[in-house]
GROMACS .gro file of C-alpha atoms in nm:
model
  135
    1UNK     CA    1  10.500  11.282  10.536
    2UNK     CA    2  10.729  11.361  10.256
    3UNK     CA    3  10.653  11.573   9.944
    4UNK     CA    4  10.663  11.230   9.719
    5UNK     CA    5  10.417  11.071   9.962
    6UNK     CA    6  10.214  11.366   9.915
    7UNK     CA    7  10.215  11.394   9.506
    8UNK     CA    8  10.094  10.956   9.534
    9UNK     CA    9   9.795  11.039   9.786
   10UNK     CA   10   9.668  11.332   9.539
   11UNK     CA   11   9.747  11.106   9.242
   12UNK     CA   12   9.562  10.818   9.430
   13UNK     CA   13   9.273  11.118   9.560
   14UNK     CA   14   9.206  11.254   9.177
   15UNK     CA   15   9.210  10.893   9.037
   16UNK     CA   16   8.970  10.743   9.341
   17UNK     CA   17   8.700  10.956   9.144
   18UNK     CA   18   8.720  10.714   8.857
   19UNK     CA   19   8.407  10.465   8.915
   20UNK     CA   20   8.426  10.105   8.798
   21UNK     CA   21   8.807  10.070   8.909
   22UNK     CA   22   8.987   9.876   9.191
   23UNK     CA   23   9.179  10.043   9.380
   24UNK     CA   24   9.481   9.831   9.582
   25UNK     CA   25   9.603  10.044   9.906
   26UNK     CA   26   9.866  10.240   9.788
   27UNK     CA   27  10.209  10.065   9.868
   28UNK     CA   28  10.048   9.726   9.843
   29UNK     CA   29  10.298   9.477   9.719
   30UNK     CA   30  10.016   9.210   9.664
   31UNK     CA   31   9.932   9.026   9.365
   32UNK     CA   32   9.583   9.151   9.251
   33UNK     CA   33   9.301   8.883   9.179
   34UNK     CA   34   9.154   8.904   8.865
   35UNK     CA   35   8.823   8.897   8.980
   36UNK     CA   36   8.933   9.297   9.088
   37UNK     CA   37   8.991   9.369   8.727
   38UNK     CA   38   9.013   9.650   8.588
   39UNK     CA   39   9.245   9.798   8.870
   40UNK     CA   40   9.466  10.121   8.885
   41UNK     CA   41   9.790  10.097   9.096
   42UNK     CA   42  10.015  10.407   9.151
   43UNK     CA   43  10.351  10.410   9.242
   44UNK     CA   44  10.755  10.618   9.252
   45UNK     CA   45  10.947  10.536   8.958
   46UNK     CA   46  11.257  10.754   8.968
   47UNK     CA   47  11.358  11.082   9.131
   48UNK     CA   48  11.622  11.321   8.989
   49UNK     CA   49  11.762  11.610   9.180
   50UNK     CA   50  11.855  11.953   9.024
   51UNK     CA   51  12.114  12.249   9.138
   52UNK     CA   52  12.014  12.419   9.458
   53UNK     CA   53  11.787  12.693   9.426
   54UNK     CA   54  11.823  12.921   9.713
   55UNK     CA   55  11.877  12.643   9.950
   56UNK     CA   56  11.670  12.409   9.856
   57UNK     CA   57  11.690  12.111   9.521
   58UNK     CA   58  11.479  12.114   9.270
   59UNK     CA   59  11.309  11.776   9.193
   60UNK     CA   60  11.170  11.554   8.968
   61UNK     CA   61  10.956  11.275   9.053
   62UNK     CA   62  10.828  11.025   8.800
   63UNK     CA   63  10.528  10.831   8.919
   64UNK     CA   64  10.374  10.524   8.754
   65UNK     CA   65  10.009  10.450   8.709
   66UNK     CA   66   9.905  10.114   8.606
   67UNK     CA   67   9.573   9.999   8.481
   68UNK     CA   68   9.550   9.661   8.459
   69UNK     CA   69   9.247   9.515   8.246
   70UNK     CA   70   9.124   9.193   8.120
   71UNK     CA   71   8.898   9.156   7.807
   72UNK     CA   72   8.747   8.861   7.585
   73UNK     CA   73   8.745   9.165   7.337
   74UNK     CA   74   8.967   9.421   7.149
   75UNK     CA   75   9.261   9.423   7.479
   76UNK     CA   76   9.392   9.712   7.293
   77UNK     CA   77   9.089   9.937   7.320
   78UNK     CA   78   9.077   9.834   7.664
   79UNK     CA   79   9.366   9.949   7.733
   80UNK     CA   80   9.298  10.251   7.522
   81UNK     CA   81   8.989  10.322   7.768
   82UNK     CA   82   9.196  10.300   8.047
   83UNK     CA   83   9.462  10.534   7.936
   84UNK     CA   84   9.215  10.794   7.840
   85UNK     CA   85   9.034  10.774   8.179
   86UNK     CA   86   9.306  10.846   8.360
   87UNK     CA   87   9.477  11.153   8.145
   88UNK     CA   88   9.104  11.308   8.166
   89UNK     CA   89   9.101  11.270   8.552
   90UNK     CA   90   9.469  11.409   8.576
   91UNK     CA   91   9.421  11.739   8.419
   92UNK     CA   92   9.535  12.009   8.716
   93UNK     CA   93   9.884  12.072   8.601
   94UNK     CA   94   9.960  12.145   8.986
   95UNK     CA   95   9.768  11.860   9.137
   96UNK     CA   96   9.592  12.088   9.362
   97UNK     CA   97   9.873  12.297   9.473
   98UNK     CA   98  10.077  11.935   9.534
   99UNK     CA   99  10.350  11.986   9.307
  100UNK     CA  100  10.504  12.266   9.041
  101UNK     CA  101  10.414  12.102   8.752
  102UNK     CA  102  10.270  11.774   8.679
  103UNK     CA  103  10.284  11.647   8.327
  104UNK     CA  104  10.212  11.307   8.145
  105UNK     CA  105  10.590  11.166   8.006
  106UNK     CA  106  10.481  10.870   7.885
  107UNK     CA  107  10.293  10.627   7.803
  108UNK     CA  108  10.371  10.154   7.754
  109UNK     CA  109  10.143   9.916   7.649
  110UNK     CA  110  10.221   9.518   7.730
  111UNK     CA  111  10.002   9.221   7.701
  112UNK     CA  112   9.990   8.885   7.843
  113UNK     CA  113  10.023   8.636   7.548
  114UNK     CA  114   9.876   8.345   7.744
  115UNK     CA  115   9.580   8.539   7.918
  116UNK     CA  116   9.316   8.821   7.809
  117UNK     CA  117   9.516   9.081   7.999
  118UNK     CA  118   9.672   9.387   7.968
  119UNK     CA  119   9.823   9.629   8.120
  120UNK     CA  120   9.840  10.038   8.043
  121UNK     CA  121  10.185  10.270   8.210
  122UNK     CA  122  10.115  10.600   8.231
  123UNK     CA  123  10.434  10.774   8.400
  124UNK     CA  124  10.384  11.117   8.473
  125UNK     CA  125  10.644  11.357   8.574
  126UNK     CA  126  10.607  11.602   8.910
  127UNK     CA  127  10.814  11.901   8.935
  128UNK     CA  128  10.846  12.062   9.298
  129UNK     CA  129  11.128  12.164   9.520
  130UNK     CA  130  11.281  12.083   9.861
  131UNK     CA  131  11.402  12.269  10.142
  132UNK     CA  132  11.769  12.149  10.288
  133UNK     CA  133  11.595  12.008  10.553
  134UNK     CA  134  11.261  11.855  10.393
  135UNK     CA  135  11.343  11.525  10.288
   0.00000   0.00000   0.00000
């Protein structure tokens, strides 16, 4: 398993303690019913590689977390909700020990015009490092 793999399933572990969420498996390329709604989906976004640090390349891995919501309501506070469930379940800066560093970057909102849904990006960055051989 590879250090990336290994930042998702401790993403996935910490937000698995949220109650009142579906959860899709993690890779799932599946279209989510919306009878499973709200659901959280985490996923890679980019990578970037640093210098070597003796022998190994520092890393940057930006994972995605989307909540996905529907509401006859305010979508918006929804979506808020969402949001602020997740940063207060992703407080370790470490992720247990999984990474350097792990850090909200950012944060999108987007809503479907033609439907009561929404859906919240979180993309958070990881910092950890590699050995030559440890892909």
């Amino acid at each position: 398993m590879t250090q990336r793999i290994t930042i998702r399933d401790a993403v996935q572990d910490e937000l698995q303690n949220l109650s009142g969420y579906f959860f899709p498996p993690p890779g799932t390329t599946e279209e989510i019913d919306s009878v499973n709604l709200p659901a959280i989906v985490v996923g890679f976004a980019t990578e970037n590689t640093g210098h070597e640090m003796h022998g190994g390349t520092s890393r940057q891995l930006d994972l995605t977390i989307a909540a996905l919501v529907k509401s006859d309501g305010d979508i918006y506070a929804a979506l808020d909700q969402a949001a602020a469930d997740i940063e207060s379940t992703l407080q370790d800066a470490s992720l247990d020990g999984s990474c350097d560093l792990f850090l909200l970057s950012q944060t999108q909102f987007a809503l479907d015009q033609d439907h009561p849904l929404g859906e919240v990006r979180l993309t958070y960055t990881a910092q950890y490092s590699t050995e030559p051989s440890a892909l």
